Short mmCIF file of C-alpha atoms in Angstrom, two decimals:
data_model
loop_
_atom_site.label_atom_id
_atom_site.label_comp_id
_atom_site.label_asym_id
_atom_site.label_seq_id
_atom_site.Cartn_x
_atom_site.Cartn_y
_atom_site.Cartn_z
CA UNK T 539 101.94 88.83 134.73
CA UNK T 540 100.69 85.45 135.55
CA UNK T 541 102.26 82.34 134.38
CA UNK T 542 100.29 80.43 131.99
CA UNK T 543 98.18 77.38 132.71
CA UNK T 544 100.20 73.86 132.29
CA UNK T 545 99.18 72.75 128.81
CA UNK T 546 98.59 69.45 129.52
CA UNK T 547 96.21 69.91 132.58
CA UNK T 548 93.89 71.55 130.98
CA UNK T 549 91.82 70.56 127.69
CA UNK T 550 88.35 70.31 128.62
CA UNK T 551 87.59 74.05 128.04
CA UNK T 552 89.49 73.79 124.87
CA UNK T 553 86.98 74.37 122.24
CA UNK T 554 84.74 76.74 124.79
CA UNK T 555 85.23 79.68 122.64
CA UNK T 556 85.12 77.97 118.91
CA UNK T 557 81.80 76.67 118.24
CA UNK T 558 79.44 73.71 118.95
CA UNK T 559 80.87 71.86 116.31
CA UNK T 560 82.64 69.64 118.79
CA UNK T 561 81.26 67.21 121.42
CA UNK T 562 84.45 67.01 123.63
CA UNK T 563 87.80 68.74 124.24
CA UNK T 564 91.16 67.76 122.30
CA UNK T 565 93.84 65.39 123.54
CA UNK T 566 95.96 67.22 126.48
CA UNK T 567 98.86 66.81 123.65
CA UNK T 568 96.63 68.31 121.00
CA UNK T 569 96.33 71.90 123.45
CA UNK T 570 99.93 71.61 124.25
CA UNK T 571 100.57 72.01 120.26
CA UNK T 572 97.81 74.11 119.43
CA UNK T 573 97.83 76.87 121.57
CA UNK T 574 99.91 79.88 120.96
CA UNK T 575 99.28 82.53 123.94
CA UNK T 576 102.69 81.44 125.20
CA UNK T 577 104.26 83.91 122.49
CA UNK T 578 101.32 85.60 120.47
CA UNK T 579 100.66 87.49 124.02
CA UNK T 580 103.28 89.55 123.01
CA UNK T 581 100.87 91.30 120.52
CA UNK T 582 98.07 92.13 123.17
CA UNK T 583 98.52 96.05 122.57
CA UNK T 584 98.08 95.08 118.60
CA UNK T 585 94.68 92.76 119.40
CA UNK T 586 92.97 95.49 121.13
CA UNK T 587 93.77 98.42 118.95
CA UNK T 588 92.56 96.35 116.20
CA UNK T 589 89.43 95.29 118.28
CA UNK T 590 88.45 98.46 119.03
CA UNK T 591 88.78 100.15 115.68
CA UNK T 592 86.42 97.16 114.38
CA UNK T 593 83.60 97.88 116.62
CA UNK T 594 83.59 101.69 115.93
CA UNK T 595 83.60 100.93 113.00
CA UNK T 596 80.80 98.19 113.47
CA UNK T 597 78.73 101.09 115.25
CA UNK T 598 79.47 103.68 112.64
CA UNK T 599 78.14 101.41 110.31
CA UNK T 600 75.08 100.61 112.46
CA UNK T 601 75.95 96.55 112.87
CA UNK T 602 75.86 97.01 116.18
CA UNK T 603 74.69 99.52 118.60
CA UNK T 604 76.12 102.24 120.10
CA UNK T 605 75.72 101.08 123.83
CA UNK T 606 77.13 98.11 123.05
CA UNK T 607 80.28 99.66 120.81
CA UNK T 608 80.42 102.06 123.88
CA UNK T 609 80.38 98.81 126.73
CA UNK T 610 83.18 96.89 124.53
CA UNK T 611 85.40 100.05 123.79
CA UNK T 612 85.19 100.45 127.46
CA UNK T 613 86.30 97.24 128.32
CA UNK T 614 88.69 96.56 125.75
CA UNK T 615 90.68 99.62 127.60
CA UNK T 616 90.02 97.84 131.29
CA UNK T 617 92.00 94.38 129.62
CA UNK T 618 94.58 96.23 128.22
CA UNK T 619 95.15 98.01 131.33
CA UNK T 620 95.46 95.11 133.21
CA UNK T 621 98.10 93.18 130.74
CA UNK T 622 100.50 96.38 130.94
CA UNK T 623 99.60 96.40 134.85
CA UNK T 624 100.81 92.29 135.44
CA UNK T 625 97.05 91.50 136.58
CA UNK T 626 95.90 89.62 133.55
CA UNK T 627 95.71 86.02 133.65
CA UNK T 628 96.58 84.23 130.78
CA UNK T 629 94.77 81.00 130.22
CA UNK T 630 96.58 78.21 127.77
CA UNK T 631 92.77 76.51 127.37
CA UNK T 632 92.08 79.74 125.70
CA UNK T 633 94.85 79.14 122.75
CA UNK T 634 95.68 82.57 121.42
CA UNK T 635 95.95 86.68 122.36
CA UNK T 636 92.70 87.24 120.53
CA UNK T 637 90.01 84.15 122.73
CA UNK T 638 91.78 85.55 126.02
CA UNK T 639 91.03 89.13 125.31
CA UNK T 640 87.63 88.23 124.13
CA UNK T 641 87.09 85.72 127.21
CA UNK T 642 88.13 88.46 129.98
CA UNK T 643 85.95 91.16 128.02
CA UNK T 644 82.57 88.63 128.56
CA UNK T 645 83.76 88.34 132.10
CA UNK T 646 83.75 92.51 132.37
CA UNK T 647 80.55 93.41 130.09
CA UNK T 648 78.39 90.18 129.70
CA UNK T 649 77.01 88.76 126.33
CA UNK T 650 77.62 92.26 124.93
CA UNK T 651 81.17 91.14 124.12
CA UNK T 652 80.13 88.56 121.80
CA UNK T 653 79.16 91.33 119.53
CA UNK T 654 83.31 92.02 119.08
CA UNK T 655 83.56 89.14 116.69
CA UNK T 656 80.61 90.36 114.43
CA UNK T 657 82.21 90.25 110.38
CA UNK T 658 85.50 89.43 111.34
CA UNK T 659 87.51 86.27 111.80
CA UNK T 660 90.78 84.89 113.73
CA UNK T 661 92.42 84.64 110.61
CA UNK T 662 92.01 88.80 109.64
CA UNK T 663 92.19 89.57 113.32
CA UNK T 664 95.76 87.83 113.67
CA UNK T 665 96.99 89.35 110.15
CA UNK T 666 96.05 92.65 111.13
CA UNK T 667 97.41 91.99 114.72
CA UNK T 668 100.94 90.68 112.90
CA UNK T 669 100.86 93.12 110.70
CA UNK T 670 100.77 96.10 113.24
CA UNK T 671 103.21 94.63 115.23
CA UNK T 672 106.17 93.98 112.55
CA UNK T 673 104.65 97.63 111.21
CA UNK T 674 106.06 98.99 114.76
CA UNK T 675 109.49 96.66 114.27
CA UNK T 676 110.31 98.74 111.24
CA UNK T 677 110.01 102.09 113.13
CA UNK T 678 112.16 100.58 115.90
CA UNK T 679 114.79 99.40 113.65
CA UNK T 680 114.73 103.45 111.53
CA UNK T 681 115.41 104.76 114.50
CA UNK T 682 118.10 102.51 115.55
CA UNK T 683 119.60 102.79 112.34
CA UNK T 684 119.69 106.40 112.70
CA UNK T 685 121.18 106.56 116.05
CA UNK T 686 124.22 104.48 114.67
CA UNK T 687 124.31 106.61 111.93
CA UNK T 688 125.29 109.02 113.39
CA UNK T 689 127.47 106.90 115.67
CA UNK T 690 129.97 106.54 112.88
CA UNK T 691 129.12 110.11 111.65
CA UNK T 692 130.97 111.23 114.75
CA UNK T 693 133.78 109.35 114.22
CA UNK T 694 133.92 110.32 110.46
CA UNK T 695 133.79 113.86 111.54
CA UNK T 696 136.84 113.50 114.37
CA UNK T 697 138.91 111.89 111.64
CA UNK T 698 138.47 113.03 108.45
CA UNK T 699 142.14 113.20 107.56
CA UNK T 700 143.56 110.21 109.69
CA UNK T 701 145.02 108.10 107.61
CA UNK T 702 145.07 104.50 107.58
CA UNK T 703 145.40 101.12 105.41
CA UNK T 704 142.61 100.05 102.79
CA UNK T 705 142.87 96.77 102.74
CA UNK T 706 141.54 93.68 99.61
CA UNK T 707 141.77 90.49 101.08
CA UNK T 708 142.84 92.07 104.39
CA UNK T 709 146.20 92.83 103.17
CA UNK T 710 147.24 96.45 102.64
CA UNK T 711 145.81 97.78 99.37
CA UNK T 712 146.14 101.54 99.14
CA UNK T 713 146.08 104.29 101.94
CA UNK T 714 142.28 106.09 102.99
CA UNK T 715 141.23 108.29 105.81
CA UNK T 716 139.56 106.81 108.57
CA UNK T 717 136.65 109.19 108.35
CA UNK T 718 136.30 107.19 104.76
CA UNK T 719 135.71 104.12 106.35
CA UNK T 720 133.37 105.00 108.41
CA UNK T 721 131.15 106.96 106.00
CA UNK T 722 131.26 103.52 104.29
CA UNK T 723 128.99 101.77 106.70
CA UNK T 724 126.87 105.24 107.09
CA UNK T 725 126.18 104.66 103.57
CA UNK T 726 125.23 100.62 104.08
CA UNK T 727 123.25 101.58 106.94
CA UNK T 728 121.35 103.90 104.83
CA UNK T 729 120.44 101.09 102.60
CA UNK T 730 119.45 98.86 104.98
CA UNK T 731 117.04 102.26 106.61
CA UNK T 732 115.51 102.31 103.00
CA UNK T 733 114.81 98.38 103.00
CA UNK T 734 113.01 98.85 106.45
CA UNK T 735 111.26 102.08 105.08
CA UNK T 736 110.18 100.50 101.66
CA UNK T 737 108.91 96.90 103.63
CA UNK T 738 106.40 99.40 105.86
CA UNK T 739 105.37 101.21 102.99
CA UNK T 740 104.03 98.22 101.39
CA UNK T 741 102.98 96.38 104.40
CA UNK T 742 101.02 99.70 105.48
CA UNK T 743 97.38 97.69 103.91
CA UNK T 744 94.69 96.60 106.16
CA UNK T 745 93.89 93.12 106.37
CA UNK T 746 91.04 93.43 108.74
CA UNK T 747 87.55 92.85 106.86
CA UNK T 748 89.02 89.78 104.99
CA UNK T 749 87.18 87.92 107.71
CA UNK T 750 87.78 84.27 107.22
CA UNK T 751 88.78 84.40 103.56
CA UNK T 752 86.25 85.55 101.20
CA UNK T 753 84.78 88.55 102.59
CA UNK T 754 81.49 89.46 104.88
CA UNK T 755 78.06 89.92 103.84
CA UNK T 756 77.75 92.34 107.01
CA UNK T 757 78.01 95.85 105.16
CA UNK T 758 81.53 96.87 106.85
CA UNK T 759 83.58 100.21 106.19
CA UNK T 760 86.94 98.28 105.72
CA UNK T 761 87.87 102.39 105.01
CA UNK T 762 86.93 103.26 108.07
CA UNK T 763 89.04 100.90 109.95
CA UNK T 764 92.16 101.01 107.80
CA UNK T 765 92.36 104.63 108.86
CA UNK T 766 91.98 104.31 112.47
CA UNK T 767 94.74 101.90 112.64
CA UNK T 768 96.98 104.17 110.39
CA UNK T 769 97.20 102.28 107.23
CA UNK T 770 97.28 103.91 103.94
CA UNK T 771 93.92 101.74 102.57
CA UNK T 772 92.39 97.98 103.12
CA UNK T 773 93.67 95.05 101.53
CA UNK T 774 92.47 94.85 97.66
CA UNK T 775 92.11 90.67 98.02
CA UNK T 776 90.69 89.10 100.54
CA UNK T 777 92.23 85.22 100.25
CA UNK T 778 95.30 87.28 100.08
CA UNK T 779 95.19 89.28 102.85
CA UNK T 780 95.18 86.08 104.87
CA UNK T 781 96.92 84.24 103.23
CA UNK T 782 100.16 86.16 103.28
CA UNK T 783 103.02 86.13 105.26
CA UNK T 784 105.68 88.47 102.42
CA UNK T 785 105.32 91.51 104.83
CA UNK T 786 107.18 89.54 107.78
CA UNK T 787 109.54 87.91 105.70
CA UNK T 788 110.51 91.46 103.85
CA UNK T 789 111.01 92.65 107.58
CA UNK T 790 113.28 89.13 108.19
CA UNK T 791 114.68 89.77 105.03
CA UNK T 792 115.75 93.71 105.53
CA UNK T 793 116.92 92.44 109.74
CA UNK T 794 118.98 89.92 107.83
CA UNK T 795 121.16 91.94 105.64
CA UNK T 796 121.37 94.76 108.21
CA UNK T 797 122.91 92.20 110.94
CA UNK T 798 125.14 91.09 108.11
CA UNK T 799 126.30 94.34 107.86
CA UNK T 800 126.47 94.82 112.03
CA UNK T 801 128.49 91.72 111.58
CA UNK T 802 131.40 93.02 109.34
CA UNK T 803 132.37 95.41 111.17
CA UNK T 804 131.92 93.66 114.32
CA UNK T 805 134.57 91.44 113.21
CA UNK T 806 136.77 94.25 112.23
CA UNK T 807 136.44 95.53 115.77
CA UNK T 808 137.77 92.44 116.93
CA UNK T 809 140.52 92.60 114.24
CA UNK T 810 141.41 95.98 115.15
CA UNK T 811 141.42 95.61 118.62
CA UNK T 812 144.02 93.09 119.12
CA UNK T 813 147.71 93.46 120.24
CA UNK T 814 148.50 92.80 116.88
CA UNK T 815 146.44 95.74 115.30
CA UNK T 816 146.06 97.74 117.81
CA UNK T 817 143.83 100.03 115.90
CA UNK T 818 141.18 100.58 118.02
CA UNK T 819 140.54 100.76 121.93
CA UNK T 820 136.99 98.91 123.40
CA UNK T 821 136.01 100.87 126.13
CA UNK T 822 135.17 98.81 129.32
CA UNK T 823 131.90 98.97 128.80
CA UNK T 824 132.13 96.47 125.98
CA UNK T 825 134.58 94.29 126.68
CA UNK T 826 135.47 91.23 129.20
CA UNK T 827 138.32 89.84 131.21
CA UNK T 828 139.82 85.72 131.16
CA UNK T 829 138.89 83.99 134.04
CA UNK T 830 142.45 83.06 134.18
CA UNK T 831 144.84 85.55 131.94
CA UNK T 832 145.24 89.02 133.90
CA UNK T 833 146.30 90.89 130.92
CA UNK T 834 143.12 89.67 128.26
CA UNK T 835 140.62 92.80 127.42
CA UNK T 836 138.48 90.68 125.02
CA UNK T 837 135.95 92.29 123.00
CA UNK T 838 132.95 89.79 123.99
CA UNK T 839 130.62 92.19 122.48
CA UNK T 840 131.68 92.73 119.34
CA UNK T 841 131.83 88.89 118.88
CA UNK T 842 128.62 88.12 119.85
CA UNK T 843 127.28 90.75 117.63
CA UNK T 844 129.13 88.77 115.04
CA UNK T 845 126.96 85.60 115.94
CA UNK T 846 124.02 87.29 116.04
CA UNK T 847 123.53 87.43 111.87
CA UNK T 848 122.74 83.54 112.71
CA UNK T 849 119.34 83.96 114.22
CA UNK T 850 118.33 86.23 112.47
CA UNK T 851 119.19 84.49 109.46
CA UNK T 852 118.11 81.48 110.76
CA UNK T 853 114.69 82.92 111.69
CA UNK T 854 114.11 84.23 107.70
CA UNK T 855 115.20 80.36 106.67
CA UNK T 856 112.50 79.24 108.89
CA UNK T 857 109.76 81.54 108.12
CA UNK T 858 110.16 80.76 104.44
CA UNK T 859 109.84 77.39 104.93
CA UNK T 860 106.69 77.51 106.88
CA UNK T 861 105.49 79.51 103.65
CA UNK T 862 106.74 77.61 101.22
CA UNK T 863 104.36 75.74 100.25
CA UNK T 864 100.98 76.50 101.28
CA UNK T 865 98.13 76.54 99.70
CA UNK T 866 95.82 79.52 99.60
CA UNK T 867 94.54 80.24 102.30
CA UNK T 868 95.00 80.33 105.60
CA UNK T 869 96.47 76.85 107.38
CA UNK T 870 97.82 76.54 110.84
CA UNK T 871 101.22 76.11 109.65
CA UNK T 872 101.01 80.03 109.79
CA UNK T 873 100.99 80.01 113.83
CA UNK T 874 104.62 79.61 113.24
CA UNK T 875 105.53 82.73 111.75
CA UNK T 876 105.45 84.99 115.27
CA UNK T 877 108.65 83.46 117.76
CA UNK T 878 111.26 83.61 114.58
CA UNK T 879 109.89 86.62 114.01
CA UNK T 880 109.75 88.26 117.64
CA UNK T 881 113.67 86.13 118.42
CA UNK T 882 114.63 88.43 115.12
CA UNK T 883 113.80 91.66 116.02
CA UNK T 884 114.64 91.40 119.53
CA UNK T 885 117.66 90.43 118.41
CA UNK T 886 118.21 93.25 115.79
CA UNK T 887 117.34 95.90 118.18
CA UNK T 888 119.40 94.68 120.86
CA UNK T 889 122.39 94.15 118.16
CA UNK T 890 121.89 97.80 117.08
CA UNK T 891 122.06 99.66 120.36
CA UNK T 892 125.02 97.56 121.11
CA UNK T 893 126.69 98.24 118.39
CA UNK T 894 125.92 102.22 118.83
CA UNK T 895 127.75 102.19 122.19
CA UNK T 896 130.63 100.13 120.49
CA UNK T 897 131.14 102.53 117.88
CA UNK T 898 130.37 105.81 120.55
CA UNK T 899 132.85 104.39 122.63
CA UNK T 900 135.68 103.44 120.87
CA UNK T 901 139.40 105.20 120.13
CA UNK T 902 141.27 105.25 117.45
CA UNK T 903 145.27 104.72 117.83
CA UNK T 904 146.10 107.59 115.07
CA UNK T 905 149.52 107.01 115.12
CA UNK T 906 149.02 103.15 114.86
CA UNK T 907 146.94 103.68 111.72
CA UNK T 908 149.50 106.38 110.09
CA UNK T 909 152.16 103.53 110.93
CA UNK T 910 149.96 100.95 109.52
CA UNK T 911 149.07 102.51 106.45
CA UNK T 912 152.63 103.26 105.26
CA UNK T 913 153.87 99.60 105.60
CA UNK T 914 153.42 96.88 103.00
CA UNK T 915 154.25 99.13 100.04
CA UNK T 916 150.42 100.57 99.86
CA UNK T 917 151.61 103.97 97.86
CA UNK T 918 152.48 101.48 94.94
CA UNK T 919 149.40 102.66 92.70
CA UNK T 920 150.04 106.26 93.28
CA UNK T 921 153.64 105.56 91.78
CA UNK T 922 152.01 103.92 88.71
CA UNK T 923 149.36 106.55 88.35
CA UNK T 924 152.52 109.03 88.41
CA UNK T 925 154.37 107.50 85.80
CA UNK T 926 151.12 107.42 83.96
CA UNK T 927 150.53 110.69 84.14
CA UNK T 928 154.04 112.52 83.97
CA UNK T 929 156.10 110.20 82.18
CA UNK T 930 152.84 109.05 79.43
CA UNK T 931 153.70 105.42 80.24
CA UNK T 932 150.70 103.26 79.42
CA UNK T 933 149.45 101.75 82.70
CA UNK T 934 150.80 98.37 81.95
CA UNK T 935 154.02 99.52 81.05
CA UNK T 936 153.74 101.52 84.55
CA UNK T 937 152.59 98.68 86.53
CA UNK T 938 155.31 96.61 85.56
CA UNK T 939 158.24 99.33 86.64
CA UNK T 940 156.47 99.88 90.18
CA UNK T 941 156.25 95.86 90.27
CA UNK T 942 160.32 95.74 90.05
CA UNK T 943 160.79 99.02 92.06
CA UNK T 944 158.55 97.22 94.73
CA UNK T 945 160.64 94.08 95.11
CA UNK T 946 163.58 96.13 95.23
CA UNK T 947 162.34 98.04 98.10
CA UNK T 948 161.43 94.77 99.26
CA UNK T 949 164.73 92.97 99.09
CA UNK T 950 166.36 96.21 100.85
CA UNK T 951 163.73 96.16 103.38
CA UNK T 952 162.51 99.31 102.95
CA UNK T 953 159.76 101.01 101.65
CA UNK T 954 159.28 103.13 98.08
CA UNK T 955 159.92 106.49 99.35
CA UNK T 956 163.65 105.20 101.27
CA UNK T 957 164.47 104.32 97.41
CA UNK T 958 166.99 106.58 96.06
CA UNK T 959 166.50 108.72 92.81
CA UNK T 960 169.49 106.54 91.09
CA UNK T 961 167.21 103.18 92.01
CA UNK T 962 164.23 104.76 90.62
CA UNK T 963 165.85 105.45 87.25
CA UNK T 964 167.91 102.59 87.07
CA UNK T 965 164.24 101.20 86.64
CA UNK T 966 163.02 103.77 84.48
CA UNK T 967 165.39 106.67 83.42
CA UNK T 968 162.68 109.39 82.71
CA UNK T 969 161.92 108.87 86.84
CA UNK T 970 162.13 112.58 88.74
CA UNK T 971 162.54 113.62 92.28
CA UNK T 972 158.53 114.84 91.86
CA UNK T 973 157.99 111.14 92.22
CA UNK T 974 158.55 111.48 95.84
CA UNK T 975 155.88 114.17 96.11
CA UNK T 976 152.94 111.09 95.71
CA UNK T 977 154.57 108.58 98.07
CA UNK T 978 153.87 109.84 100.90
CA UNK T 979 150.39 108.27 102.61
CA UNK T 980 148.96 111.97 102.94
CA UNK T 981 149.83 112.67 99.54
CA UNK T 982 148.52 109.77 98.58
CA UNK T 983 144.88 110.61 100.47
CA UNK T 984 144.95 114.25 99.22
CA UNK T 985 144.98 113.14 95.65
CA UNK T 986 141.86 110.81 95.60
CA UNK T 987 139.50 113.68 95.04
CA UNK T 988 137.21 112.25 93.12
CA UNK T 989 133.60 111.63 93.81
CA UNK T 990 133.18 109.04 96.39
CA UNK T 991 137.18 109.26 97.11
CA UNK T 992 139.23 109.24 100.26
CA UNK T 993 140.22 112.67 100.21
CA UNK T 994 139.64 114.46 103.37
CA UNK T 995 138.32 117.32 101.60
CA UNK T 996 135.69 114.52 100.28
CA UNK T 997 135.28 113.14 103.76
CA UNK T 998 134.32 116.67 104.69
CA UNK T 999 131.81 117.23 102.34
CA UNK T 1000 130.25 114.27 102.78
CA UNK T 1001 130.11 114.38 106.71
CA UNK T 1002 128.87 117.56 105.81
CA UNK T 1003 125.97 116.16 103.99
CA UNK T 1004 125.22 113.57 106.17
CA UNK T 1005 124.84 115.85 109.40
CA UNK T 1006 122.25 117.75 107.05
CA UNK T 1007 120.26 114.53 106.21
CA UNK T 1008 120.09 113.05 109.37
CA UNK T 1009 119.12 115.94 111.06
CA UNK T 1010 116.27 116.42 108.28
CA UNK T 1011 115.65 112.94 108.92
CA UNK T 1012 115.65 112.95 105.28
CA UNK T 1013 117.34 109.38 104.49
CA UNK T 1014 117.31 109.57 100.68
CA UNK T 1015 117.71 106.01 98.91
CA UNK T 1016 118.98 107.17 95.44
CA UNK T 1017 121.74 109.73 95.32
CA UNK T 1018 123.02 111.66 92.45
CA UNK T 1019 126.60 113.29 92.23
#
């Protein structure tokens, strides 16, 4: 693919394409800022689809004839083929995707081409264009979502009963099984699936027809082309259809939260992969050596996946800003809505398949995590919950006796279940040696059983469910009990 023209040679051709209206080209400076093939190229496959659904549709109508619908479809294919092929030379006098296709289609048919442009305008063309393109970003990111899906699914399955710590404010909370923890993200990613499912459904309008911003007088089938280009109807309005900008923000918006969620648990890989975790193992593949410590196995990925919530973030910041205040309808503030847009979900896609080999990849240190979840007295609630339940203690009452029985263990330097039966009632004297049945961490996992619990017969159900869904590819949003 050619490199495009240096901005600030060339002006004189500048206003070739645009009308009469001006007697000489813009200042060098003035095509430096204007133009925007230097990114919007990146929607050539977008252009021409739309392009050629408009003059079928122009032809069906009878606008313009069917040798010339015939000569452009024709030749619409021969520029497309030669962008996907390197051959096609993009020209920065031109400005935009949409003046370069149309330029190299004169150059293959003749005057026939200026027939393309017939009841249409830049402003529908490049909503239409944008609006296929961030249309094709959602699929992309559903698909990556399901891949890591079922990523952690794996892992959820291979540990269903593995115990390890639960942590609130990273300190140990209460034990849960590791397949728990990774159905938790299943379940965010599933959100985050929905938001990019629900942002194409209501994107999925056709802009095209708008023309300018109040309409045509030509007598179009705005039908006609919604259909071709697979969208569920035309736009309703036509100052809003190009006016609007909410479909790539939604798509920002949905990318954001999902890297914020790619982000969390990148920075628990990097938490869990240390020497003083030890959780987890990074497999090669993912991870880096010190340019001057032998023994480092840093997990480079994972924290640059944590970083990467920034531009993305950063990119739905700036979009909103170009939109913010606007007036209806379209003003060419809007040019800057693509690179944020296109840095985003590069970004996204490249963050998900990363994080799918992270999570594909990785070990987990079982007997580190059984270790880890017995320490720091995390079978405390289960010993409350018992003396709730056998000993009809209200919880307060309860919490207060496992509070004392806790800092004893703690001043002994042991944990609850090394406490003798004579401790335990000193504390309480209606404590029983079935106390000792719910200390233990795999006791303590067995009895969460409720809906949504740790339990690993829980776990199992719900990997269960999810191996159904995902191979249904049927995602629901809403879930009953």
């Amino acid at each position: 693919m050619s490199t495009p023209a240096d901005p600030l040679a060339t002006s004189a051709t500048a206003n070739a394409m645009w009308g009469g209206r001006f007697a000489s080209g813009p200042d060098a400076i003035m095509t430096a800022i204007n133009a925007s093939i230097g990114f919007d190229r990146r929607l050539y496959a977008q252009d021409i689809a739309g392009s050629r659904a408009h003059v079928a549709m122009l032809a069906g109508t009878g606008i313009v004839s069917r040798s010339d619908a015939e000569a452009i479809g024709e030749g619409l294919l021969t520029v497309l083929s030669e962008i996907e092929a390197g051959r096609f030379e993009f020209r920065t006098d031109l400005e935009d995707i949409h003046l370069n296709v149309e330029s190299r289609l004169k150059d293959l048919i003749g005057p026939a081409a200026g027939r393309l442009h017939t009841a249409r305008s830049r402003n529908d063309q490049v909503a239409v264009d944008f609006r296929l393109w961030v249309r094709d970003q959602c699929d992309a990111a559903i698909t990556g979502l399901q891949a890591l899906m079922r990523a952690f699914l794996a892992q959820a399955a291979a540990g269903a009963d593995w115990v390890m710590p639960g942590f609130t404010h990273l300190q140990t909370a209460q034990p849960v099984t590791w397949g728990h923890h990774m159905l938790a993200y299943v379940e965010m990613l599933n959100r985050d699936l929905g938001r990019f499912r629900d942002a194409r459904a209501r994107m999925n309008e056709c802009p095209l027809g708008a023309a300018a911003l109040a309409g045509t007088s030509f007598p179009i089938d705005r039908a006609m082309t919604a259909a071709a280009l697979g969208f569920d109807r035309p736009t309703a309005n036509s100052l809003d259809s190009v006016s609007d900008r909410d479909f790539a923000l939604e798509f920002l918006a949905a990318s954001s939260i999902c890297a914020m969620h790619l982000s969390r648990f990148a920075e628990e890989l990097v938490i869990w992969s240390s020497a003083q975790f030890r959780f987890v193992r990074l497999s090669d593949r993912w991870t880096t050596g010190s340019s001057i410590m032998p023994q480092k196995k840093n997990p480079d990925a994972a924290e640059l996946l944590r970083a990467k919530l920034g531009r993305i973030l950063g990119a739905t910041v700036a979009l909103f800003t170009v939109m913010k205040g606007l007036a209806l309808t379209y003003s060419k503030d809007m040019q800057e809505d693509k690179e944020q847009v296109f840095d985003a979900a590069d970004t996204l896609m490249l963050a998900l398949a990363a994080m799918t080999g992270m999570v594909g990849d990785m070990t987990a240190n079982r007997d580190v995590l059984a270790a880890s979840a017995a320490s720091g007295f995390s079978t405390a609630t289960d010993l409350a919950d018992w003396l709730v339940r056998a000993l009809n203690l209200p919880f307060r009452e309860a919490h207060h006796v496992t509070g004392r029985l806790v800092a004893l263990a703690e001043a002994k330097g042991c944990d609850l279940p090394d406490l003798s039966i004579a401790e335990m009632t000193a504390e309480h004297p209606g404590i029983t040696q079935e106390v000792y049945s719910v200390l233990g961490v795999q006791n303590s996992v067995n009895s969460r059983t409720s809906y949504g619990g740790t339990a690993p017969i829980r776990v199992a159900e719900q990997v269960a469910r999810w191996h159904t869904l995902l191979a249904d590819a049927a995602l629901p949003q809403e879930r009953q009990p």
